[in-house]
PDB file of C-alpha atoms in Angstrom:
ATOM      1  CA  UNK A   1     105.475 -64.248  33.973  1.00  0.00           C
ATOM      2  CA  UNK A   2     104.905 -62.402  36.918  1.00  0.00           C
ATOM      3  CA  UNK A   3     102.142 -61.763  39.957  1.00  0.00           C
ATOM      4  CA  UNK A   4     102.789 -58.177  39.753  1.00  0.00           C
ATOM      5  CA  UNK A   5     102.835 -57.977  35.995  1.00  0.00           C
ATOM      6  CA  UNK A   6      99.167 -60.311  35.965  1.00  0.00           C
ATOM      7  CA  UNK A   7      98.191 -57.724  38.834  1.00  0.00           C
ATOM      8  CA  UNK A   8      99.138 -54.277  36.775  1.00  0.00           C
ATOM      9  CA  UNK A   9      97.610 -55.595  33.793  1.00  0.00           C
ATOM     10  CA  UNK A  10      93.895 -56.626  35.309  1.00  0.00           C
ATOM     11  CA  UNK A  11      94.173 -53.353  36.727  1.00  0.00           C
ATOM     12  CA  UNK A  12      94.655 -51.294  33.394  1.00  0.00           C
ATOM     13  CA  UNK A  13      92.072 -54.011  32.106  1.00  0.00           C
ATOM     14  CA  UNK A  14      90.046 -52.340  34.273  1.00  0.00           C
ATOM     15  CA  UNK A  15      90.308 -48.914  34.515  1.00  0.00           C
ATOM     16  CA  UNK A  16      91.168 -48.787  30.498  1.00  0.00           C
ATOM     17  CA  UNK A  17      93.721 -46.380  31.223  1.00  0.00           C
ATOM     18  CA  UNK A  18      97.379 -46.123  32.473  1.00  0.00           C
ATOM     19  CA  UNK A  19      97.577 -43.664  33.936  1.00  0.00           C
ATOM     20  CA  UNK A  20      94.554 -44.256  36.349  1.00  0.00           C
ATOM     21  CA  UNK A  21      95.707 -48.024  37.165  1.00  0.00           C
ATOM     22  CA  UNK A  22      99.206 -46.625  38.013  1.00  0.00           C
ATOM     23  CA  UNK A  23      97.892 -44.138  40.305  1.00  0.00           C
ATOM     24  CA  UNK A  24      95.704 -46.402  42.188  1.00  0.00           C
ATOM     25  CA  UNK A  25      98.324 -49.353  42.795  1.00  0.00           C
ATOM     26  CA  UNK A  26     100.675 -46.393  43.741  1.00  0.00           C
ATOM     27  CA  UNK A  27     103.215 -46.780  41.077  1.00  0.00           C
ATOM     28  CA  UNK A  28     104.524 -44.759  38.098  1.00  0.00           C
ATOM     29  CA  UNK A  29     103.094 -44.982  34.472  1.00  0.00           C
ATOM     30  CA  UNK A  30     106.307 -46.017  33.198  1.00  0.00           C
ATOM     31  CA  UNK A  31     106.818 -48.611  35.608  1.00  0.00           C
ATOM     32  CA  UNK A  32     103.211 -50.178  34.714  1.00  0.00           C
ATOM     33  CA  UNK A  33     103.960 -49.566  30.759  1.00  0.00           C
ATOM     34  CA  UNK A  34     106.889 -51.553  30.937  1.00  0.00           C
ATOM     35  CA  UNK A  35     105.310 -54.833  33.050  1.00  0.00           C
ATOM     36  CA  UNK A  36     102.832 -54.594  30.259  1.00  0.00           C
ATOM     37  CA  UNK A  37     104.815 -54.462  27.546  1.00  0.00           C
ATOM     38  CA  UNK A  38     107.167 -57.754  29.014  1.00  0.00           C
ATOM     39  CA  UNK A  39     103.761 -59.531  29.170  1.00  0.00           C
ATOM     40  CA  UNK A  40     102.970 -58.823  26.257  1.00  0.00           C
ATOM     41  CA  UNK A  41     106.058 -59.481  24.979  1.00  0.00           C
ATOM     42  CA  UNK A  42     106.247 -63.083  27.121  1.00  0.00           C
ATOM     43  CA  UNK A  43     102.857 -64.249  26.100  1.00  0.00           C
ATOM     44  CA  UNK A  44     103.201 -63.406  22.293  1.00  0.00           C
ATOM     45  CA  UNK A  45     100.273 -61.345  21.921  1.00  0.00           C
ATOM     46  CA  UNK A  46      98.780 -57.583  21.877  1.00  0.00           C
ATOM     47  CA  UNK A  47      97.034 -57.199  24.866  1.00  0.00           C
ATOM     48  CA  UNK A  48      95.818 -53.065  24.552  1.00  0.00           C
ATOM     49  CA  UNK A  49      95.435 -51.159  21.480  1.00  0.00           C
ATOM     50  CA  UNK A  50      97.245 -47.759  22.659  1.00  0.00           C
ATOM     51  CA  UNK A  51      94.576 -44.768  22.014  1.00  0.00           C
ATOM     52  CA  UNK A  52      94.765 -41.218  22.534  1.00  0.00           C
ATOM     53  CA  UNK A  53      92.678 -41.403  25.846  1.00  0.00           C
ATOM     54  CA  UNK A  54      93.320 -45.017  27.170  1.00  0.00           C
ATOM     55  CA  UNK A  55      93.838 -48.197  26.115  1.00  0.00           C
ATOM     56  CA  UNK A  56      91.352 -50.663  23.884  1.00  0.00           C
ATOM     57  CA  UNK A  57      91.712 -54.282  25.637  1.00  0.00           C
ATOM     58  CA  UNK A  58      91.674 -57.180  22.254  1.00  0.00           C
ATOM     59  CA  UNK A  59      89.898 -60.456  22.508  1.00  0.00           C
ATOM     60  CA  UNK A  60      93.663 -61.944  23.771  1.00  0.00           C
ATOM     61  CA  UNK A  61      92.901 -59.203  27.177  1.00  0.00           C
ATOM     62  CA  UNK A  62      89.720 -60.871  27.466  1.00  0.00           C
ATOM     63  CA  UNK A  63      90.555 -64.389  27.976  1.00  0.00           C
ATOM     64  CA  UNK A  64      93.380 -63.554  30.127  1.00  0.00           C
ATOM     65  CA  UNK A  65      91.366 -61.081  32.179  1.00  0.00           C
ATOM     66  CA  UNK A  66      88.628 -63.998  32.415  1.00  0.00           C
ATOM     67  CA  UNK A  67      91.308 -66.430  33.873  1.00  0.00           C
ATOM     68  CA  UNK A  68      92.843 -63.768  36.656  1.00  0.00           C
ATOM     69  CA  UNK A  69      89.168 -62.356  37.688  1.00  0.00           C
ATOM     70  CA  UNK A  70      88.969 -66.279  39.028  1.00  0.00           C
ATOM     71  CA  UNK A  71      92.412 -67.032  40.282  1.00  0.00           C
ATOM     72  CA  UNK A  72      94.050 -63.853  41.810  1.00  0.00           C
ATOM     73  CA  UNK A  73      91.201 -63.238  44.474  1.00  0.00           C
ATOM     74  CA  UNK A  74      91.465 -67.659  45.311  1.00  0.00           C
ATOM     75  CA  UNK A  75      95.343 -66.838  45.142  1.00  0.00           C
ATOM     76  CA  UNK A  76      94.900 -63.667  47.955  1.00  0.00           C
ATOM     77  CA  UNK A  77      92.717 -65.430  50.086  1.00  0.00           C
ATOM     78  CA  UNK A  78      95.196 -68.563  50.222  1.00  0.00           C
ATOM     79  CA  UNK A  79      97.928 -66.387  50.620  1.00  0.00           C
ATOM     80  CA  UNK A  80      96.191 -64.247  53.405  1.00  0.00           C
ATOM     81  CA  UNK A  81      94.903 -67.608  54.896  1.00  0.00           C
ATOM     82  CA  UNK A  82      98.538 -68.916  55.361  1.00  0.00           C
ATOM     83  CA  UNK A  83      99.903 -65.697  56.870  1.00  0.00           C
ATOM     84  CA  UNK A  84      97.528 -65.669  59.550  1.00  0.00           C
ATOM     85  CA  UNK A  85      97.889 -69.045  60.870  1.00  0.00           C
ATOM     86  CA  UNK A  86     101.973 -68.355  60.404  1.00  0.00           C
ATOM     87  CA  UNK A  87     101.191 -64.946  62.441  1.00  0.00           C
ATOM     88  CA  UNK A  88      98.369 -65.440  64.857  1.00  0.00           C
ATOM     89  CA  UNK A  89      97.500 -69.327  65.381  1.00  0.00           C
ATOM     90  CA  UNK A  90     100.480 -70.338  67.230  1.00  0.00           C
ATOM     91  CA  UNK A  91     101.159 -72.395  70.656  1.00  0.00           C
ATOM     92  CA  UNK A  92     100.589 -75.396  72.664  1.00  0.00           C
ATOM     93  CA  UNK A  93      97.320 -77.196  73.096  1.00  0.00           C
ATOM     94  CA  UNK A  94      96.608 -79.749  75.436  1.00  0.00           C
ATOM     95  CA  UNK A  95      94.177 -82.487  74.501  1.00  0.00           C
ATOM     96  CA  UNK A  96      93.013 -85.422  76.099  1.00  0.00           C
ATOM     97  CA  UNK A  97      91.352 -88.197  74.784  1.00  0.00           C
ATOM     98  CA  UNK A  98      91.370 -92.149  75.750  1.00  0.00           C
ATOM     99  CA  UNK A  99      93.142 -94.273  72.649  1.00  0.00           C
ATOM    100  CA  UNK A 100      90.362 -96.957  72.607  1.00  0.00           C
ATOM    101  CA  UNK A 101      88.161 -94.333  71.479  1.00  0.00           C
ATOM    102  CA  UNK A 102      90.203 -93.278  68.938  1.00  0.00           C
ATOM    103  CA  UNK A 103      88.389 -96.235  66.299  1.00  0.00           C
ATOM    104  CA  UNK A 104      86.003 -96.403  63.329  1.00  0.00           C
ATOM    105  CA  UNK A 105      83.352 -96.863  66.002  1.00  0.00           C
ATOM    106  CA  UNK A 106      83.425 -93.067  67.680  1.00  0.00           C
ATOM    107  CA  UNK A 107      84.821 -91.697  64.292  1.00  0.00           C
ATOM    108  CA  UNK A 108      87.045 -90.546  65.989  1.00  0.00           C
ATOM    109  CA  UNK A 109      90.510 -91.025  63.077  1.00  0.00           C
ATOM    110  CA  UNK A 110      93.542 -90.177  64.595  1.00  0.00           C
ATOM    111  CA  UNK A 111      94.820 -89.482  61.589  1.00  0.00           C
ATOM    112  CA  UNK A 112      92.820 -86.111  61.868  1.00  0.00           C
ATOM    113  CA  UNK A 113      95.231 -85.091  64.442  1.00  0.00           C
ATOM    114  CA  UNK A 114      98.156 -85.765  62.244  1.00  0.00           C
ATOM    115  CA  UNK A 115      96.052 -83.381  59.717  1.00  0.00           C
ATOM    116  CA  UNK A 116      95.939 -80.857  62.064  1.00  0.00           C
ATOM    117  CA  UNK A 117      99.666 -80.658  62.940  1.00  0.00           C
ATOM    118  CA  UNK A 118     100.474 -80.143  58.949  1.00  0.00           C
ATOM    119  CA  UNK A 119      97.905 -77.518  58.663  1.00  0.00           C
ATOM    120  CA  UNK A 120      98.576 -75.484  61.627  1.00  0.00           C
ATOM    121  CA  UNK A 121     102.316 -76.243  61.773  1.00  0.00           C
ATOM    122  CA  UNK A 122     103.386 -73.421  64.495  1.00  0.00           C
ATOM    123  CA  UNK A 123     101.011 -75.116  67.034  1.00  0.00           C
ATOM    124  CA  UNK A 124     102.408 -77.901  69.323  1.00  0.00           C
ATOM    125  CA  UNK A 125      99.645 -80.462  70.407  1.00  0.00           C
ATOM    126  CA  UNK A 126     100.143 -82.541  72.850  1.00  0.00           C
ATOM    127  CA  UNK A 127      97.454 -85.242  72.997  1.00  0.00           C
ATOM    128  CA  UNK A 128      97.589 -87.959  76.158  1.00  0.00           C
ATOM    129  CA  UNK A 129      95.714 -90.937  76.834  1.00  0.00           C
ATOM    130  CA  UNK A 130      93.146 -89.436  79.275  1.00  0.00           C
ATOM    131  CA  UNK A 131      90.242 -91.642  81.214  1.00  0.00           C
ATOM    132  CA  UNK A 132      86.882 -89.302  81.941  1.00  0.00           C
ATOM    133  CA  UNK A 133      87.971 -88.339  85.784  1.00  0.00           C
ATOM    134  CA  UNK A 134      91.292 -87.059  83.967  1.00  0.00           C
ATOM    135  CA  UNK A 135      89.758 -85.122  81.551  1.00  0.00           C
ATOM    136  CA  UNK A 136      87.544 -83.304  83.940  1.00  0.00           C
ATOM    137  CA  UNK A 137      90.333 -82.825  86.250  1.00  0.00           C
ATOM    138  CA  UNK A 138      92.807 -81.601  83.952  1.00  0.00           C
ATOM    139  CA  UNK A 139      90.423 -78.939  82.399  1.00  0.00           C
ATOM    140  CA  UNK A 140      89.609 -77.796  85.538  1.00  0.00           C
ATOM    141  CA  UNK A 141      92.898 -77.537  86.452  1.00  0.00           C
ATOM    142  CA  UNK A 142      93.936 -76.006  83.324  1.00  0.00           C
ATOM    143  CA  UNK A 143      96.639 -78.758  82.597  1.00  0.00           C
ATOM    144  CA  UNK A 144      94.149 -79.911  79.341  1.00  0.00           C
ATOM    145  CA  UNK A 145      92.687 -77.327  76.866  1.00  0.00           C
ATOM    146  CA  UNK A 146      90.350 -79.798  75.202  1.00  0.00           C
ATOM    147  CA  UNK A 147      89.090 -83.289  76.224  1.00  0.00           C
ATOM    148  CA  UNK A 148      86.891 -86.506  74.555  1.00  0.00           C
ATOM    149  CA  UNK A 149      85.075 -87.759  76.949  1.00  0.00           C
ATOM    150  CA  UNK A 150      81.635 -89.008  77.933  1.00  0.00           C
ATOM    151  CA  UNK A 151      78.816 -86.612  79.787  1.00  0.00           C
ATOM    152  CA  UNK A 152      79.938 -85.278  82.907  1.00  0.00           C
ATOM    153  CA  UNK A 153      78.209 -86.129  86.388  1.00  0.00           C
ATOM    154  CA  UNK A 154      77.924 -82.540  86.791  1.00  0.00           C
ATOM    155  CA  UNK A 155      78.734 -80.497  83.742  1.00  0.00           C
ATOM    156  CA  UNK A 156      78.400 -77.388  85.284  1.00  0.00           C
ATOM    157  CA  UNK A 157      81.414 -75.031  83.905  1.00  0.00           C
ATOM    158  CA  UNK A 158      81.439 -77.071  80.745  1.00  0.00           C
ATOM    159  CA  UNK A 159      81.354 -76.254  77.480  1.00  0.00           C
ATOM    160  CA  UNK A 160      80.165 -79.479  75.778  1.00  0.00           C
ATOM    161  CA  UNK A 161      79.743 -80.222  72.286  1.00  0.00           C
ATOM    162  CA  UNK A 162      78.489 -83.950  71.011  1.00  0.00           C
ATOM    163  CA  UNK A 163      80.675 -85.704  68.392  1.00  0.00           C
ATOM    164  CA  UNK A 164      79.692 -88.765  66.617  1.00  0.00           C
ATOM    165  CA  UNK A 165      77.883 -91.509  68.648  1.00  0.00           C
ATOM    166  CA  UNK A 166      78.667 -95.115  68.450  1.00  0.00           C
ATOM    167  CA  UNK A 167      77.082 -97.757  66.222  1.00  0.00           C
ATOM    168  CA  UNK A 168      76.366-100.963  68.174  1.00  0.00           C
ATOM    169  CA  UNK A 169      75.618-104.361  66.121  1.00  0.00           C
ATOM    170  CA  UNK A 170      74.059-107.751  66.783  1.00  0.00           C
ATOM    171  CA  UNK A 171      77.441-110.002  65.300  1.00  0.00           C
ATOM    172  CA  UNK A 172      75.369-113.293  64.315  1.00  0.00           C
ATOM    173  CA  UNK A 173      75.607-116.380  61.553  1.00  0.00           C
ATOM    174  CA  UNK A 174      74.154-115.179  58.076  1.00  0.00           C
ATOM    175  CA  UNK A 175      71.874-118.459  58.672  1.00  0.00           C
ATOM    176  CA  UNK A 176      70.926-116.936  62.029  1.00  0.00           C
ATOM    177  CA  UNK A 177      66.676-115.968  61.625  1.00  0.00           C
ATOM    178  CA  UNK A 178      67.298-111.994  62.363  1.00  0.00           C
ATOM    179  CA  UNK A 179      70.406-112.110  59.783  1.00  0.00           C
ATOM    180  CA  UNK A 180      67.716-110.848  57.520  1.00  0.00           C
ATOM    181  CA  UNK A 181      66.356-107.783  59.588  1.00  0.00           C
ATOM    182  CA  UNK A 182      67.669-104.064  58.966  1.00  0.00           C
ATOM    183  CA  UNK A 183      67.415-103.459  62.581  1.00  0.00           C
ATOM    184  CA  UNK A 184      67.021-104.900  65.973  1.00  0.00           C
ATOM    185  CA  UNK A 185      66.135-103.854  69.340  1.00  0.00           C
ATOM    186  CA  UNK A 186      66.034-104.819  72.862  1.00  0.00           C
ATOM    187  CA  UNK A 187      62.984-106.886  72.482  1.00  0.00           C
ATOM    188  CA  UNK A 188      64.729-109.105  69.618  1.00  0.00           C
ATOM    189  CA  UNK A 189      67.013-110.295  72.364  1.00  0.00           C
ATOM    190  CA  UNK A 190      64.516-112.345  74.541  1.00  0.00           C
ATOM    191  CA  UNK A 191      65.197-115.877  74.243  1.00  0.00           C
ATOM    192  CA  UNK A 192      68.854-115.159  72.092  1.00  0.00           C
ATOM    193  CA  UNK A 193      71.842-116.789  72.990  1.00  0.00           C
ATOM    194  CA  UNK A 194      74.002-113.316  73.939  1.00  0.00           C
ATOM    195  CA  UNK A 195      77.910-113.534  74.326  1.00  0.00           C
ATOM    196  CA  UNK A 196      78.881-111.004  76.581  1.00  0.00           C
ATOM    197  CA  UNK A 197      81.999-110.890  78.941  1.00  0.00           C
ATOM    198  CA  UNK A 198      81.872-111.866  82.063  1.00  0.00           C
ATOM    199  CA  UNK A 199      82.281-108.186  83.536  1.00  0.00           C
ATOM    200  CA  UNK A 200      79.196-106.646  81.949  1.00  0.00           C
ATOM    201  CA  UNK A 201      76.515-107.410  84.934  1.00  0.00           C
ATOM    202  CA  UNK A 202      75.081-104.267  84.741  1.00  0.00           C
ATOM    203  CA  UNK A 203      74.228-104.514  81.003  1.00  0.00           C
ATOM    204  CA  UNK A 204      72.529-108.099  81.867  1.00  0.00           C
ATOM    205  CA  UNK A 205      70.455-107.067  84.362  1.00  0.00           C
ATOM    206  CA  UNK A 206      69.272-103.889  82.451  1.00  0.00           C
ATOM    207  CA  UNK A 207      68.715-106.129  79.491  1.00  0.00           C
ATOM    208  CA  UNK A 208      66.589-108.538  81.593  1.00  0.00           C
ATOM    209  CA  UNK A 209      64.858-105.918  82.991  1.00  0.00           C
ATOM    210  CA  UNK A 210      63.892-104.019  79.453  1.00  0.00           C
ATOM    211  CA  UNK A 211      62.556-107.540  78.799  1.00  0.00           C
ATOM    212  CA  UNK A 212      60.439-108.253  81.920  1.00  0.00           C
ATOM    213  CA  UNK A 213      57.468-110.736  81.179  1.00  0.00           C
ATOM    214  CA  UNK A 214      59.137-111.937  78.353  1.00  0.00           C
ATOM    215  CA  UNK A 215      61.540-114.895  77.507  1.00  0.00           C
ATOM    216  CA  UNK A 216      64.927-113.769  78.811  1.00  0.00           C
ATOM    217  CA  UNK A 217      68.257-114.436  76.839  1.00  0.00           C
ATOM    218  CA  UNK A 218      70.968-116.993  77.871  1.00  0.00           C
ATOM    219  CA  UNK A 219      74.121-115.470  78.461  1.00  0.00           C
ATOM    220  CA  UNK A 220      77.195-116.869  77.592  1.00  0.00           C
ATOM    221  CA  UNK A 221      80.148-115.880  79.388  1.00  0.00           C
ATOM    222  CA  UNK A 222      83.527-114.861  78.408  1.00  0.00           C
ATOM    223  CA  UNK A 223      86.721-113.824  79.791  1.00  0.00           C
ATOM    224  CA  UNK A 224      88.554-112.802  77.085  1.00  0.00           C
ATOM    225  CA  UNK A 225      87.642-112.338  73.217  1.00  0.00           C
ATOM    226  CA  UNK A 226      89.102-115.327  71.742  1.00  0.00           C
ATOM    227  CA  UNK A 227      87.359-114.995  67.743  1.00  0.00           C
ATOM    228  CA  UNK A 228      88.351-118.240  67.117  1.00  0.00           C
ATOM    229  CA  UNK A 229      86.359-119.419  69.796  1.00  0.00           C
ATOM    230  CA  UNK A 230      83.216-116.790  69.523  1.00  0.00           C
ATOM    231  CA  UNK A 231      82.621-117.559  65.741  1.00  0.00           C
ATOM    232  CA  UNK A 232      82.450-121.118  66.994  1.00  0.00           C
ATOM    233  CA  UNK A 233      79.793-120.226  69.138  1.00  0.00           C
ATOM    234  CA  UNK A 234      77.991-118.373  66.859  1.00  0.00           C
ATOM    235  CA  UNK A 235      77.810-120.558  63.622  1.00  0.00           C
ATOM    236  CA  UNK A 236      77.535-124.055  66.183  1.00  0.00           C
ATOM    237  CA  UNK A 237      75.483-122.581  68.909  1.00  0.00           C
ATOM    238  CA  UNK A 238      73.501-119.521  67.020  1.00  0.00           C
ATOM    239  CA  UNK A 239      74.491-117.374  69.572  1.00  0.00           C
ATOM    240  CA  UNK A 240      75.033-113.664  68.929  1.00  0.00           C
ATOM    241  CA  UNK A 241      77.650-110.967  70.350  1.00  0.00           C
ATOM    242  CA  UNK A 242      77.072-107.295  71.034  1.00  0.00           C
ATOM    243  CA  UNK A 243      79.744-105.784  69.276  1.00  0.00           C
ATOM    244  CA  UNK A 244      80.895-102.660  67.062  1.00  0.00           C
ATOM    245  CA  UNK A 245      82.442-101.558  63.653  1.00  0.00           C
ATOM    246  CA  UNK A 246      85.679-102.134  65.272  1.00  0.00           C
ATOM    247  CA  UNK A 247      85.659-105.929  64.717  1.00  0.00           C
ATOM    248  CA  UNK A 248      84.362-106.028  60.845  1.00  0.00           C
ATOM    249  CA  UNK A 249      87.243-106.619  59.342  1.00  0.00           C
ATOM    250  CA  UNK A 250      87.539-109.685  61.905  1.00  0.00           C
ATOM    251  CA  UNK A 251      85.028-111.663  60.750  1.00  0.00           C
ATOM    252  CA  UNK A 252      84.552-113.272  57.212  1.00  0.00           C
ATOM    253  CA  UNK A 253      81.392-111.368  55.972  1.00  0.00           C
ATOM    254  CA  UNK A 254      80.281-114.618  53.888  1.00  0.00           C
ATOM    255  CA  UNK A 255      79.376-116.006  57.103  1.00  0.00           C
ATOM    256  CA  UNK A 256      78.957-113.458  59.610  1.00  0.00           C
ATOM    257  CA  UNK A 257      76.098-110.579  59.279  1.00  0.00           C
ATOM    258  CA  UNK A 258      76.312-107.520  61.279  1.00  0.00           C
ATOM    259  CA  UNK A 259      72.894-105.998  61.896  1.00  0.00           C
ATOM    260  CA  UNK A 260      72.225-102.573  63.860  1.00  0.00           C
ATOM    261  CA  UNK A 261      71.068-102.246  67.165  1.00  0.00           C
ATOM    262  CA  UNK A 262      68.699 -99.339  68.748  1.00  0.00           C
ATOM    263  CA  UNK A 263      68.795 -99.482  71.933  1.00  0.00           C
ATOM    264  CA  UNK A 264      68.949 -96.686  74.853  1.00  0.00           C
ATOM    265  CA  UNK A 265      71.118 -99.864  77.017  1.00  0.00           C
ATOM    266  CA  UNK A 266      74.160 -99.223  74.348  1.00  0.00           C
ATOM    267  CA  UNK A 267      74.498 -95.773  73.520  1.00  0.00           C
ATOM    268  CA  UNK A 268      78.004 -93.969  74.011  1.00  0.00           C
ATOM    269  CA  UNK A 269      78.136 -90.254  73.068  1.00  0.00           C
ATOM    270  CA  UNK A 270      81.211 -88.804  73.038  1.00  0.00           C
ATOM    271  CA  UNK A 271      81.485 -84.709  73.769  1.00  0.00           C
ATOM    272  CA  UNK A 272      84.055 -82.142  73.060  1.00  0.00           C
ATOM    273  CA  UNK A 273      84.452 -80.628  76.319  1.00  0.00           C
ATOM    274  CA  UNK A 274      86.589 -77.280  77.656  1.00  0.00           C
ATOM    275  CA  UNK A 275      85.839 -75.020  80.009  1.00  0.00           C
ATOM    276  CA  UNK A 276      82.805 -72.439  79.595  1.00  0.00           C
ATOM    277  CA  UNK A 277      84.276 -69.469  80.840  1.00  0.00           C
ATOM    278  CA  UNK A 278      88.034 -70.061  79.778  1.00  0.00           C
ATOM    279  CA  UNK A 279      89.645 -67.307  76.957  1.00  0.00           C
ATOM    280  CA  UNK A 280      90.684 -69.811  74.377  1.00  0.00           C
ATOM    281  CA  UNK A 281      93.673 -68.942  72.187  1.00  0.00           C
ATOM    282  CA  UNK A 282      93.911 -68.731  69.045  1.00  0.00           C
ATOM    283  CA  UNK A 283      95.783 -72.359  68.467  1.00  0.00           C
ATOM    284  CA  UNK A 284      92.746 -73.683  71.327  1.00  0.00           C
ATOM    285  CA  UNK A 285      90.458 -72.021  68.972  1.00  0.00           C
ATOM    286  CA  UNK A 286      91.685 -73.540  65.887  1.00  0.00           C
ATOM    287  CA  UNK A 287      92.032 -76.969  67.600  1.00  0.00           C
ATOM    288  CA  UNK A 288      88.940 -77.060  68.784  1.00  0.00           C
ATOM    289  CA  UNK A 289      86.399 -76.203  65.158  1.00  0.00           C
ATOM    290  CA  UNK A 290      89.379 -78.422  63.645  1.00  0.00           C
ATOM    291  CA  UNK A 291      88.505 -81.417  65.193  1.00  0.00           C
ATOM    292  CA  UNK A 292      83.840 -80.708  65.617  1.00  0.00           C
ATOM    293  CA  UNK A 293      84.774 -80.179  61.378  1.00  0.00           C
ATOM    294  CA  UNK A 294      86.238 -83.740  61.341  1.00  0.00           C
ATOM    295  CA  UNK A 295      84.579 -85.424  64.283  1.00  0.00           C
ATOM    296  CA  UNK A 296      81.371 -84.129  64.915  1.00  0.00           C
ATOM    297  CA  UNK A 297      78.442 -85.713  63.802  1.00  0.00           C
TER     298      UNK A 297
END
């Protein structure tokens, strides 16, 4: 069985005459007579009951014609799909994105990227680890197409598109007295035991002053994230870590509860940036609704 019998026969299905399908696909009578008569012949069934003015589809025409009205116009758009990202989405595309934020805690999968070579496979992308002076370097010096990368100082000349923000958590002991809570904010701090490394000043002294006039939390410094050591701290000293869905998996969830945090002191949005008044290429083009269709929000 053949496309171009399936496609002669849906057309005499349709016209309920020969010589009318034949002369709108462009071919001879005899040539569509015989595809018929080999599918017919093929499937083991009458498909038209010959008549002096046409053709009489039978109940066997029906079904068939039921099942091809369905797939042939899926089976054309595939095809027509593939040919123009063979013919017209083709290239090199420059991306640039830091690796730490390629976790569970942007969204950001890099397996999407690997997604994107297999379905585009005539455009080359080359992805490097970028930090956010980088990114806004390279796209204005045209050596990056696309970038990942936090708001701007001054975004002027960018086009920027949010992906999906970060998640932040409260890591604590399940017999910890918030374990309990569906969320927690700022204010739930005062008085805590926080771990937090020894480099984030600036997120201490915001915290302390978001909770002014109130109890303020005792910090616990650390130089390096030891878990051993933290979820010592946390089931013997109830203290409790700002953290993300990156370190789930670290901690045994029997014993450790990870409750959200809404707060405007921890909130990393990440943007899809290129240039405003760039011409985008095709294989840009396709890069770039690829990735908002798998990483945006």
């Amino acid at each position: 069985m053949e496309l171009t019998q399936l496609r002669y026969f849906l057309q005499v299905y349709r016209t309920k005459n020969i010589c009318t399908a034949s002369a709108q696909m462009n071919v001879t009578q005899q040539a569509v007579s015989r595809q018929i008569q080999n599918l017919e012949s093929e499937l083991g069934v009458t498909l038209f009951e010959r008549k002096a003015r046409g053709v009489r589809p039978t109940a066997y025409a029906d079904l068939l014609a039921g099942k091809l009205q369905r797939f042939l116009p899926e089976l054309d758009a595939f095809v027509y799909d593939l040919r123009s990202r063979d013919t017209e989405t083709a290239g090199v595309v420059r991306l640039g994105v830091q690796c730490w934020q390629m976790s569970v805690t942007h969204g950001l999968r890099y397996g999407v990227l690997r997604d994107f070579e297999q379905a585009y496979p005539r455009v080359h992308l080359l992805w490097e680890n970028a930090i956010p002076l980088r990114c806004i370097e390279g796209l204005r010096g045209q050596t990056l197409d696309l970038a990942v990368m936090s708001m701007p100082h001054d975004p002027k000349g960018f086009e920027l598109t949010a992906l999906c923000p970060s998640r932040w958590y409260m890591l604590m002991s399940r017999r910890h007295p918030l374990a309990g809570r569906a969320l927690l904010s700022t204010r739930d701090l005062a008085g805590q035991r926080l771990i937090l490394s020894e480099n984030e000043s600036v997120a201490r002294n915001r915290i302390c002053q978001e909770l002014a006039g109130q109890e303020l939390p005792i910090f616990i410094g650390v130089s390096d994230f030891v878990f051993d050591l933290i979820g010592q701290q946390i089931e013997g000293e109830g203290a409790m870590m700002l953290t993300t869905e990156t370190v789930v998996d670290m901690f045994n969830p029997e014993r450790f509860a990870m409750v959200p945090l809404q707060s405007g002191l921890w909130c990393t949005q990440l943007y899809l940036a290129r240039l405003a008044d760039a011409v985008h290429s095709p294989a840009q083009q396709a890069l770039f609704q690829y990735l908002l269709d798998h990483w945006s929000a």
